């Protein structure tokens, strides 16, 4: 038993690595924000721990959210992956879905007759087909030709394949052939890197299942090498505790469970912030909040409904669909490092390209020359005067120089260009929130915005006003708040299976038996990983109207089921459909598509507030510096407060600036801000 007294949450972003430490005895938080080291992410972790002044021997648990696998896919640095499938069914990689998209942006382009599809994830030269056939009923009508399978594996390895994905038709109904293939390929796949679809995505929808399996296989060596590096570096520095990884669905797990399923770590970085927001929402008794994490590269938003982050059954990375349980988070390329420029028509645009951490915004003084959102805010005086993060001193002169070219091209003053950059960035972020609220039938006026990340507090009231939100909460240590989500996240495992059956034909006992099997599987995984019995088991199903293309997640009541329970499941689906699309069709038959069970063990309790507020001691008294509130009126003197010296309950009227080590809060005119009883900043529209 490791009796070390600290727990660390580590969030590696595109620009900064955030480290949050919790003393399990006192609840005191300590935070560090250091530049991410491209190409050597472990260096950022080590630097952050050193910044906290901790010895790794005093740390009992490190929970880590990483963009390693996501970045590998986006940058094309995944392993060279081959595919083996049913004869006649490997062209799905080329056919893809009939969804038109621009070749360079994630926006739908349904009217683009010259639309270019993304390149197939597995090129044709690395695909092989073998004889085997299972019907939709699960009946095997043609046995697997093992000789063809082994010959294909040898040929693909000789062609340079570093990993192999196996996906046979209708394997979600009967996985016998895939299990058979796994047994034969154990010694033939390169370095043992191969995936079968029934262990990665046992769901109907062969194209998505093939893509997910191939993506998972391609990431096996990527995550394996990364974890080996992390383990080695941490062990060298005396770490003897437990390393856990954040998963896309908001739970954490040991690396042993994820080495075979690296696809589950996709989107694990953004989900930490949403989990932290749900934790704070419960503390504040705010059942409806919007989590908004604005960092150096992206703006990640999520709804929190009744203290839970909604789930979806998939995501997309670099145009490749991935069917994994995922927290419903919307990520757009809008952050402090977003680069401003002119589009083909000469109009000002911001993002999605980012200056990242190297060289970073021009004001960092690290060789960057392109204007960014951070540079614009510094020119406006809305933050500055002190270090943004470890080893970064801000240069207003470099920020102005970076904007000068745009100002000349537009025939505008530098301050006017800076204000335009901020407004455009905020408009992009506001559109993302509207798509998650108004577009889904939610009234944004009923929500509280929880804003965090290095740039979240800087834009929070501007964003809230653009979305008609009336209240904003800036949490303690907002610049590293996502790391808190990793510390408070449940230890979680899930099990799922395909179950394509019309609800009118479902046998209640059979449904209950299948769910019980999934519960046992998820609970066994959790016990193997933690040694504990799950305290929570949650059942859900993907459902849709018969002949409908897309399905919706619906939470199921606890078993055992009776016939009346099936009627309740139908009613739950109708309500979910109405909430999502604004209508339901009670006259249409409903079908189940897939079943999902989640097993969870809560994390150890973490103090937050009076005994663990994370606020730095001391700080200067109020002072003033010039801030451009409106470029037409020029700079005005605005009072600047150190957050550590604000007394609870004291109300400040905007415009006002509040500074702290990991972020800066700007409150615009027409808003007030005060500190609540546990140390959060709460801004409200006057």
XYZ file of C-alpha atoms in Angstrom:
686
model
C 0.000 0.000 0.000
C 1.392 3.362 -1.059
C 0.760 5.857 1.781
C 2.005 8.892 -0.168
C -0.286 11.825 0.463
C -0.614 13.555 -2.922
C -2.736 12.888 -6.021
C -1.871 14.547 -9.317
C -4.094 15.345 -12.267
C -2.175 16.085 -15.473
C -3.728 17.488 -18.643
C -1.466 17.816 -21.679
C -2.825 20.372 -24.112
C -1.556 21.635 -27.419
C 0.054 24.710 -25.802
C 0.338 24.073 -22.053
C 0.618 21.108 -19.710
C -1.519 21.605 -16.608
C -0.680 19.899 -13.334
C -2.953 19.979 -10.277
C -1.890 18.445 -6.978
C -4.206 17.538 -4.118
C -3.015 16.848 -0.591
C -5.331 14.023 0.457
C -4.922 14.887 4.151
C -5.623 18.626 4.003
C -7.432 19.006 0.697
C -5.146 21.867 -0.306
C -4.722 22.311 -4.061
C -1.519 23.346 -5.779
C -1.322 24.179 -9.464
C 1.305 24.533 -12.164
C 1.036 25.461 -15.826
C 4.081 24.822 -18.001
C 4.624 24.853 -21.772
C 3.943 21.574 -23.569
C 7.103 20.144 -25.090
C 6.321 19.042 -28.687
C 7.789 15.642 -29.445
C 8.493 14.937 -25.776
C 5.269 15.294 -23.832
C 6.776 13.552 -20.806
C 9.121 16.504 -20.310
C 6.098 18.725 -19.730
C 4.808 16.331 -17.056
C 8.144 16.288 -15.256
C 8.458 20.079 -15.451
C 4.966 20.542 -14.027
C 5.656 18.251 -11.077
C 8.912 20.083 -10.366
C 7.044 23.396 -10.546
C 4.784 22.188 -7.726
C 7.840 21.464 -5.615
C 6.763 17.850 -5.066
C 8.783 14.681 -4.916
C 7.207 11.927 -6.974
C 7.835 9.570 -4.093
C 5.161 11.528 -2.207
C 2.551 10.926 -4.922
C 0.179 7.983 -4.586
C -1.707 8.380 -7.851
C -1.298 10.228 -11.136
C -4.332 10.579 -13.394
C -3.364 11.592 -16.879
C -5.321 12.866 -19.865
C -3.337 12.775 -23.060
C -3.744 13.896 -26.653
C -1.055 11.430 -27.774
C -3.357 9.203 -29.812
C -5.464 12.058 -31.174
C -2.383 13.957 -32.297
C -0.918 10.823 -33.884
C -4.021 10.488 -36.076
C -4.208 14.165 -36.985
C -0.502 14.317 -37.805
C -0.514 10.985 -39.664
C 1.977 9.418 -37.251
C 0.012 6.273 -36.453
C 1.376 2.844 -37.327
C 1.061 1.565 -40.898
C -2.061 -0.557 -40.625
C -3.365 -3.432 -42.743
C -6.859 -4.927 -42.927
C -8.223 -8.448 -43.306
C -11.964 -8.857 -43.929
C -14.712 -10.877 -45.535
C -14.302 -11.436 -49.261
C -16.116 -8.718 -51.174
C -16.323 -6.312 -48.234
C -13.149 -4.243 -48.029
C -14.111 -1.326 -50.279
C -16.004 0.448 -47.496
C -12.754 2.270 -46.753
C -13.129 3.917 -50.180
C -16.925 4.231 -50.318
C -17.252 5.816 -46.845
C -20.488 7.656 -45.972
C -22.576 9.912 -48.181
C -21.794 12.963 -46.057
C -20.295 15.805 -48.035
C -17.524 17.710 -46.310
C -14.955 20.205 -47.365
C -11.578 18.598 -47.863
C -9.911 21.022 -45.445
C -12.569 21.930 -42.883
C -15.010 19.973 -40.703
C -18.078 21.830 -42.050
C -20.698 19.989 -44.030
C -20.617 20.857 -47.726
C -23.773 19.295 -49.145
C -23.753 21.521 -52.234
C -20.085 21.025 -53.101
C -20.079 19.037 -56.347
C -16.288 18.910 -56.253
C -16.114 17.531 -52.750
C -13.007 15.462 -52.087
C -13.323 12.546 -49.706
C -10.543 11.949 -47.212
C -8.023 9.302 -48.160
C -9.034 5.785 -47.023
C -7.615 4.959 -43.618
C -6.233 1.668 -44.935
C -4.919 1.876 -48.524
C -6.031 -0.781 -50.978
C -2.560 -2.346 -51.208
C -2.767 -3.225 -47.495
C -6.194 -4.884 -47.607
C -6.806 -8.597 -47.977
C -10.046 -10.573 -48.197
C -10.592 -14.148 -47.036
C -13.363 -16.669 -47.509
C -15.792 -16.797 -44.591
C -19.438 -15.864 -44.171
C -21.836 -15.387 -41.292
C -25.450 -14.345 -41.904
C -27.277 -11.554 -40.075
C -28.983 -14.260 -38.024
C -25.619 -15.469 -36.725
C -25.662 -18.661 -38.772
C -22.272 -19.606 -40.242
C -22.723 -20.626 -43.865
C -19.051 -20.634 -44.891
C -16.220 -21.524 -42.496
C -13.151 -19.325 -42.177
C -10.300 -20.337 -44.491
C -7.491 -20.265 -41.947
C -4.830 -20.889 -44.594
C -5.887 -17.765 -46.484
C -5.852 -15.801 -43.243
C -2.307 -16.822 -42.355
C -1.069 -16.229 -45.890
C -2.630 -12.754 -45.887
C -1.006 -11.874 -42.554
C 2.447 -12.929 -43.772
C 2.066 -10.998 -47.033
C 0.904 -7.838 -45.279
C 3.758 -7.974 -42.798
C 6.202 -8.357 -45.687
C 4.685 -5.233 -47.256
C 5.499 -3.160 -44.191
C 2.340 -3.429 -42.107
C 3.008 -2.592 -38.463
C -0.463 -3.559 -37.214
C -3.427 -5.547 -38.538
C -7.167 -4.944 -38.134
C -9.634 -7.824 -38.556
C -13.329 -7.233 -39.229
C -15.700 -9.858 -40.598
C -19.259 -9.325 -41.754
C -21.895 -9.783 -39.026
C -19.291 -10.528 -36.364
C -21.337 -8.525 -33.794
C -23.972 -11.256 -34.036
C -21.556 -14.209 -34.022
C -17.884 -13.546 -33.303
C -16.664 -17.137 -33.733
C -14.595 -16.419 -36.847
C -12.949 -13.349 -35.388
C -12.014 -15.286 -32.234
C -10.648 -18.029 -34.457
C -8.612 -15.473 -36.422
C -7.258 -13.969 -33.205
C -5.960 -17.357 -32.062
C -4.150 -17.945 -35.360
C -2.679 -14.446 -35.682
C -1.220 -14.222 -32.196
C 2.197 -15.184 -33.535
C 1.851 -13.819 -37.070
C 0.886 -10.156 -36.560
C 3.854 -7.735 -36.486
C 4.994 -7.421 -32.846
C 1.614 -8.827 -31.836
C -0.176 -5.597 -32.812
C -3.625 -6.550 -34.105
C -7.251 -5.838 -33.244
C -10.513 -7.690 -33.877
C -13.708 -5.699 -34.234
C -15.732 -7.599 -31.621
C -13.280 -6.470 -28.932
C -13.157 -2.873 -30.165
C -16.613 -2.013 -31.554
C -19.060 -4.955 -31.490
C -21.804 -2.949 -33.200
C -23.801 -3.079 -36.426
C -22.665 -0.661 -39.108
C -19.749 -2.316 -40.870
C -18.034 0.840 -42.148
C -17.801 2.462 -38.707
C -16.819 -0.861 -37.154
C -14.036 -1.333 -39.717
C -12.733 2.212 -39.258
C -12.781 1.968 -35.463
C -10.961 -1.363 -35.493
C -8.338 -0.062 -37.920
C -7.840 3.130 -35.912
C -7.411 1.096 -32.737
C -4.861 -1.212 -34.351
C -2.903 1.756 -35.697
C -2.603 3.237 -32.205
C -1.429 0.088 -30.415
C 2.296 0.836 -30.883
C 1.756 4.587 -30.389
C 0.185 4.316 -26.944
C 2.413 1.391 -25.973
C 5.569 3.375 -26.687
C 4.191 6.469 -24.953
C 3.209 4.572 -21.798
C 6.602 2.876 -21.692
C 8.269 6.284 -21.873
C 6.040 7.762 -19.165
C 6.512 4.770 -16.854
C 10.273 4.863 -17.325
C 10.645 8.601 -16.731
C 8.373 8.619 -13.684
C 10.066 5.582 -12.167
C 13.478 7.210 -12.626
C 12.234 10.093 -10.491
C 10.955 7.917 -7.687
C 7.287 7.440 -8.549
C 5.958 4.247 -6.988
C 2.254 4.978 -7.112
C -0.497 4.157 -9.612
C -0.719 5.702 -13.074
C -4.243 6.020 -14.449
C -5.458 7.301 -17.806
C -8.528 9.323 -18.658
C -10.920 7.732 -21.129
C -13.180 9.361 -23.696
C -16.327 8.552 -21.705
C -15.186 10.424 -18.604
C -13.896 7.547 -16.462
C -10.334 6.577 -15.626
C -8.612 3.229 -15.999
C -5.233 1.615 -15.520
C -2.903 1.500 -18.530
C -3.039 -2.312 -18.544
C -6.677 -2.115 -19.645
C -6.012 0.464 -22.356
C -2.918 -0.959 -24.034
C -5.234 -3.158 -26.131
C -7.854 -0.408 -26.562
C -5.945 2.838 -27.141
C -8.917 4.158 -29.104
C -10.614 4.781 -25.750
C -8.118 7.547 -24.972
C -9.235 9.667 -27.953
C -10.795 12.907 -26.702
C -9.562 12.126 -23.176
C -8.063 15.598 -22.836
C -11.249 17.674 -23.328
C -13.395 15.329 -21.238
C -11.500 16.183 -18.047
C -12.869 19.717 -18.086
C -16.447 18.528 -18.561
C -16.103 16.107 -15.631
C -14.687 18.901 -13.467
C -17.600 21.150 -14.452
C -20.124 18.468 -13.466
C -18.316 18.087 -10.124
C -18.514 21.847 -9.495
C -22.128 22.016 -10.694
C -23.097 19.580 -7.946
C -21.163 21.608 -5.378
C -23.052 24.745 -6.438
C -26.449 23.048 -6.908
C -26.577 24.151 -10.544
C -28.162 21.220 -12.435
C -27.823 22.886 -15.854
C -24.434 24.295 -16.770
C -22.302 24.746 -19.847
C -18.689 23.680 -19.488
C -16.378 25.937 -21.510
C -12.668 25.176 -21.657
C -10.727 27.685 -23.744
C -7.058 26.831 -23.943
C -4.290 27.746 -26.299
C -5.535 25.653 -29.227
C -9.243 24.908 -28.877
C -12.539 25.793 -27.257
C -14.220 22.702 -25.814
C -17.842 23.027 -24.737
C -20.256 20.534 -23.193
C -23.666 20.593 -21.574
C -24.050 19.257 -18.045
C -27.634 18.157 -17.420
C -28.665 17.108 -13.919
C -24.977 16.977 -12.981
C -24.156 14.507 -15.759
C -22.293 14.991 -19.027
C -24.412 13.436 -21.819
C -22.844 10.544 -23.697
C -22.677 9.776 -27.383
C -21.702 6.504 -29.047
C -19.000 7.929 -31.262
C -16.750 10.726 -32.342
C -14.708 11.690 -35.367
C -10.969 12.293 -35.609
C -9.581 13.776 -38.797
C -12.757 12.690 -40.679
C -12.505 9.087 -39.480
C -15.598 7.895 -37.537
C -14.799 6.136 -34.268
C -17.565 4.224 -32.474
C -16.637 4.451 -28.807
C -18.603 5.708 -25.795
C -17.694 9.396 -25.646
C -18.709 12.364 -23.541
C -20.679 14.702 -25.780
C -18.138 17.503 -26.167
C -17.882 19.945 -29.052
C -14.341 21.048 -29.918
C -13.540 23.905 -32.283
C -10.232 25.483 -33.253
C -10.612 28.668 -31.206
C -8.116 29.331 -28.421
C -5.520 31.795 -27.260
C -3.106 30.616 -29.927
C -5.626 30.822 -32.798
C -4.024 32.678 -35.698
C -5.778 35.679 -37.247
C -5.545 36.462 -40.930
C -7.488 37.444 -44.038
C -9.522 34.968 -46.039
C -9.706 34.796 -49.847
C -12.247 37.627 -49.872
C -10.142 39.885 -47.692
C -12.269 39.461 -44.573
C -10.768 38.986 -41.122
C -10.857 35.404 -39.784
C -9.563 33.729 -36.620
C -8.428 30.081 -36.459
C -8.690 27.158 -36.685
C -4.914 27.134 -37.167
C -2.987 27.645 -33.948
C 0.488 28.862 -33.081
C 0.653 26.112 -30.437
C 3.352 26.255 -27.800
C 6.262 26.480 -30.204
C 6.729 29.207 -31.290
C 3.418 30.276 -29.750
C 1.839 33.734 -29.946
C 4.150 36.601 -30.886
C 3.898 38.081 -27.387
C 5.642 35.008 -25.944
C 8.896 36.248 -27.478
C 9.796 32.800 -28.794
C 10.055 33.643 -32.451
C 6.360 33.710 -33.331
C 5.344 36.492 -35.696
C 1.748 35.638 -36.654
C -1.053 37.527 -34.845
C -3.139 35.444 -32.448
C -6.086 35.896 -30.104
C -3.661 36.149 -27.180
C -1.776 38.963 -28.921
C -5.059 40.791 -29.548
C -6.080 40.609 -25.893
C -2.673 41.819 -24.769
C -2.874 44.806 -27.147
C -6.302 45.604 -25.661
C -4.791 45.475 -22.169
C -7.255 42.867 -20.938
C -4.461 40.844 -19.414
C -0.723 41.263 -18.905
C 1.723 42.833 -16.529
C 2.910 39.478 -15.228
C 3.966 36.047 -16.427
C 1.305 34.027 -18.179
C 2.920 30.764 -17.137
C 6.268 29.400 -16.095
C 9.153 30.943 -18.042
C 6.892 33.068 -20.281
C 7.162 36.850 -20.009
C 4.711 38.703 -22.197
C 5.808 41.350 -24.692
C 3.167 43.920 -25.652
C 5.582 45.332 -28.240
C 5.813 42.008 -30.088
C 2.024 41.645 -29.906
C 1.506 45.037 -31.554
C 4.098 44.247 -34.196
C 2.297 41.019 -35.109
C -0.978 42.893 -35.676
C 0.564 45.747 -37.648
C 0.424 43.941 -41.004
C -3.293 43.173 -40.635
C -3.967 46.757 -39.591
C -2.265 48.069 -42.750
C -4.137 45.626 -44.988
C -7.489 46.569 -43.468
C -6.742 50.268 -43.141
C -7.593 50.172 -39.435
C -5.942 51.047 -36.150
C -4.153 48.188 -34.390
C -6.577 48.380 -31.446
C -9.563 48.120 -33.810
C -8.081 45.022 -35.446
C -7.433 43.513 -32.004
C -11.024 44.146 -30.966
C -12.242 42.603 -34.226
C -10.159 39.475 -33.617
C -11.671 39.051 -30.151
C -15.214 39.582 -31.425
C -14.813 37.052 -34.248
C -13.306 34.454 -31.906
C -16.136 34.955 -29.400
C -18.716 34.675 -32.196
C -17.209 31.323 -33.258
C -17.333 30.072 -29.677
C -20.903 31.316 -29.223
C -22.015 29.454 -32.345
C -20.598 26.248 -30.871
C -22.672 26.753 -27.711
C -25.822 27.581 -29.677
C -25.462 24.322 -31.615
C -25.475 22.442 -28.313
C -28.330 24.366 -26.712
C -30.822 25.993 -29.097
C -30.189 23.429 -31.834
C -31.054 20.643 -29.368
C -34.101 22.283 -27.824
C -32.445 23.803 -24.739
C -32.948 27.417 -23.641
C -29.454 28.846 -22.970
C -30.916 31.345 -20.512
C -31.501 28.451 -18.114
C -27.786 27.594 -17.971
C -24.789 28.816 -16.009
C -21.492 29.080 -17.871
C -18.505 27.528 -16.095
C -15.501 29.009 -17.891
C -11.941 27.853 -17.410
C -8.716 27.111 -19.205
C -6.004 29.686 -19.696
C -8.228 31.842 -21.935
C -11.697 30.917 -20.634
C -12.056 33.588 -17.920
C -10.723 36.222 -20.310
C -13.661 35.730 -22.693
C -16.318 34.400 -20.300
C -18.633 37.408 -19.926
C -18.276 38.317 -23.608
C -19.274 34.776 -24.541
C -22.116 34.638 -22.017
C -23.617 37.865 -23.335
C -23.390 36.580 -26.913
C -25.325 33.445 -25.853
C -27.880 35.203 -23.589
C -26.481 33.542 -20.470
C -26.992 35.454 -17.240
C -24.431 33.858 -14.932
C -20.778 32.880 -15.226
C -18.689 30.916 -12.718
C -14.889 31.084 -12.809
C -13.625 28.173 -10.675
C -10.574 28.042 -8.456
C -7.308 27.755 -10.393
C -9.212 28.002 -13.689
C -6.115 27.588 -15.842
C -5.694 23.993 -14.630
C -9.328 23.187 -13.812
C -9.472 20.330 -16.339
C -6.930 18.481 -14.233
C -9.403 18.486 -11.346
C -11.786 16.476 -13.523
C -9.162 13.775 -13.858
C -8.749 13.590 -10.098
C -12.471 13.395 -9.295
C -13.458 11.112 -12.203
C -14.873 7.672 -11.445
C -12.854 4.552 -12.104
C -14.985 3.176 -14.896
C -15.296 0.289 -17.345
C -17.997 -0.556 -19.830
C -19.233 -3.484 -21.883
C -21.438 -3.300 -24.968
C -22.928 -5.516 -27.638
C -25.071 -5.293 -30.733
C -28.777 -6.057 -30.182
C -30.724 -5.205 -33.339
C -34.266 -6.236 -32.378
C -37.631 -4.430 -32.769
C -38.923 -3.559 -29.315
C -42.227 -5.322 -30.024
C -40.281 -8.555 -30.577
C -38.035 -8.298 -27.523
C -38.308 -11.038 -24.937
C -37.967 -9.275 -21.570
C -36.163 -12.223 -19.996
C -33.710 -12.453 -22.898
C -32.973 -8.713 -22.734
C -32.375 -8.963 -18.995
C -30.073 -11.958 -19.484
C -27.982 -10.137 -22.076
C -27.676 -7.068 -19.879
C -26.727 -9.224 -16.897
C -23.924 -10.780 -18.985
C -22.646 -7.327 -19.878
C -22.835 -6.297 -16.226
C -20.724 -9.283 -15.201
C -18.182 -8.508 -17.917
C -17.892 -4.813 -16.971
C -17.711 -5.648 -13.258
C -15.000 -8.258 -13.864
C -12.951 -5.715 -15.820
C -13.287 -3.218 -13.009
C -12.371 -5.735 -10.304
C -9.321 -6.827 -12.301
C -8.243 -3.199 -12.663
C -8.989 -1.931 -9.132
C -9.616 -4.942 -6.910
C -12.967 -3.370 -5.981
C -16.562 -4.328 -6.646
C -18.448 -1.663 -8.644
C -20.769 0.458 -6.562
C -22.704 1.670 -9.600
C -23.968 -0.245 -12.627
C -25.791 1.681 -15.317
C -27.700 0.178 -18.241
C -28.471 1.973 -21.481
C -29.421 1.175 -25.051
C -29.034 2.745 -28.465
C -32.526 3.038 -29.950
C -34.216 4.400 -33.046
C -37.416 4.235 -35.046
C -37.490 1.291 -37.452
C -35.900 2.355 -40.774
C -34.330 5.398 -39.120
C -30.601 5.854 -39.815
C -29.383 7.394 -36.533
C -29.961 6.161 -33.014
C -30.157 7.819 -29.603
C -28.854 6.670 -26.212
C -31.609 5.842 -23.730
C -31.025 4.921 -20.094
C -32.728 1.665 -19.122
C -34.420 0.910 -15.817
C -32.773 -1.673 -13.563
C -33.815 -5.295 -14.121
C -35.229 -7.826 -13.958
C -37.549 -6.752 -16.776
C -41.225 -7.406 -17.161
C -43.470 -6.555 -20.104
C -44.416 -3.225 -18.496
C -40.735 -2.291 -18.441
C -40.612 -2.567 -22.229
C -43.416 -0.002 -22.426
C -41.411 2.274 -20.136
C -38.346 1.859 -22.386
C -40.473 2.856 -25.381
C -41.736 5.949 -23.539
C -38.179 6.914 -22.585
C -37.111 6.747 -26.213
C -40.019 8.905 -27.391
C -39.089 11.528 -24.777
C -35.406 11.398 -25.732
C -36.282 11.795 -29.414
C -38.568 14.748 -28.670
C -35.896 16.403 -26.555
C -33.287 15.968 -29.292
C -35.312 16.691 -32.433
C -38.398 18.541 -31.192
C -40.858 15.799 -32.119
C -41.620 12.118 -31.578
C -43.672 9.519 -33.475
C -45.579 7.364 -31.015
C -47.265 5.701 -34.001
C -43.968 4.354 -35.371
C -42.343 1.074 -34.241
C -39.129 1.352 -32.218
C -36.096 -0.921 -32.256
C -33.066 -1.525 -30.088
C -29.689 -1.281 -31.810
C -27.069 -1.886 -29.097
C -26.752 -2.411 -25.350
C -24.262 -0.714 -23.052
C -23.443 -1.304 -19.384
C -21.138 0.912 -17.360
C -19.560 -0.198 -14.078
C -18.025 2.446 -11.832
C -16.209 2.961 -8.551
C -16.178 6.571 -7.302
C -12.833 8.293 -6.849
C -11.706 9.157 -3.305
C -13.383 12.364 -2.085
C -11.530 15.596 -2.802
C -12.002 18.744 -0.737
C -12.872 21.845 -2.727
C -13.373 25.285 -1.277
C -12.451 26.577 2.141
C -9.961 23.818 2.960
C -8.634 23.410 -0.554
C -9.245 26.570 -2.474
C -6.062 26.580 -4.509
C -5.690 30.340 -4.223
C -2.191 31.711 -3.993
C -1.476 33.635 -0.858
C -0.526 37.295 -0.813
C -0.781 39.281 -4.013
C -0.732 42.992 -4.645
C -3.532 45.370 -3.755
C -5.774 46.933 -6.420
C -4.023 48.884 -9.143
C -4.997 50.284 -12.522
C -3.810 49.846 -16.063
C -5.200 51.028 -19.418
C -7.723 48.689 -21.055
C -9.432 49.091 -24.416
C -13.075 48.346 -23.632
C -14.271 49.860 -26.894
C -11.796 50.625 -29.675
C -13.882 53.636 -30.735
C -13.417 55.249 -27.319
C -9.788 54.237 -26.765
C -8.156 52.998 -23.577
C -9.571 53.760 -20.137
C -8.066 53.106 -16.720
C -9.503 49.908 -15.263
C -9.032 48.630 -11.720
C -7.067 45.382 -11.576
C -7.499 43.071 -8.566
C -5.416 40.116 -7.434
C -7.903 37.280 -6.961
C -6.145 36.066 -3.819
C -7.025 39.327 -2.057
C -10.722 39.478 -2.918
C -12.985 39.154 0.122
C -15.981 36.816 -0.210
C -19.168 38.665 -1.078
C -17.523 41.862 -2.276
C -19.129 42.972 -5.525
C -17.086 44.564 -8.313
C -18.613 46.323 -11.311
C -17.237 45.911 -14.813
C -15.063 46.809 -16.503
C -12.676 45.089 -14.157
C -9.716 42.703 -14.439
C -8.931 39.952 -11.919
C -5.498 38.325 -12.090
C -4.138 35.050 -10.712
C -1.222 32.734 -11.550
C -2.945 30.500 -14.140
C -5.411 32.848 -15.837
C -6.896 36.349 -16.021
C -10.586 37.232 -15.785
C -11.947 40.171 -17.771
C -15.432 41.406 -16.807
C -17.022 43.734 -19.318
C -19.299 46.705 -18.585
C -22.823 45.742 -17.596
C -21.643 42.820 -15.470
C -20.756 42.443 -11.807
C -18.417 39.904 -10.219
C -17.953 38.666 -6.660
C -16.354 35.762 -4.777
C -18.677 33.102 -3.375
C -18.287 31.205 -0.102
C -15.958 28.564 -1.578
C -13.769 30.892 -3.602
C -15.315 30.837 -7.089
C -15.707 34.060 -9.009
C -19.368 34.558 -9.960
C -20.196 37.118 -12.636
C -23.765 38.167 -13.364
C -25.371 40.425 -15.923
C -26.436 43.632 -14.205
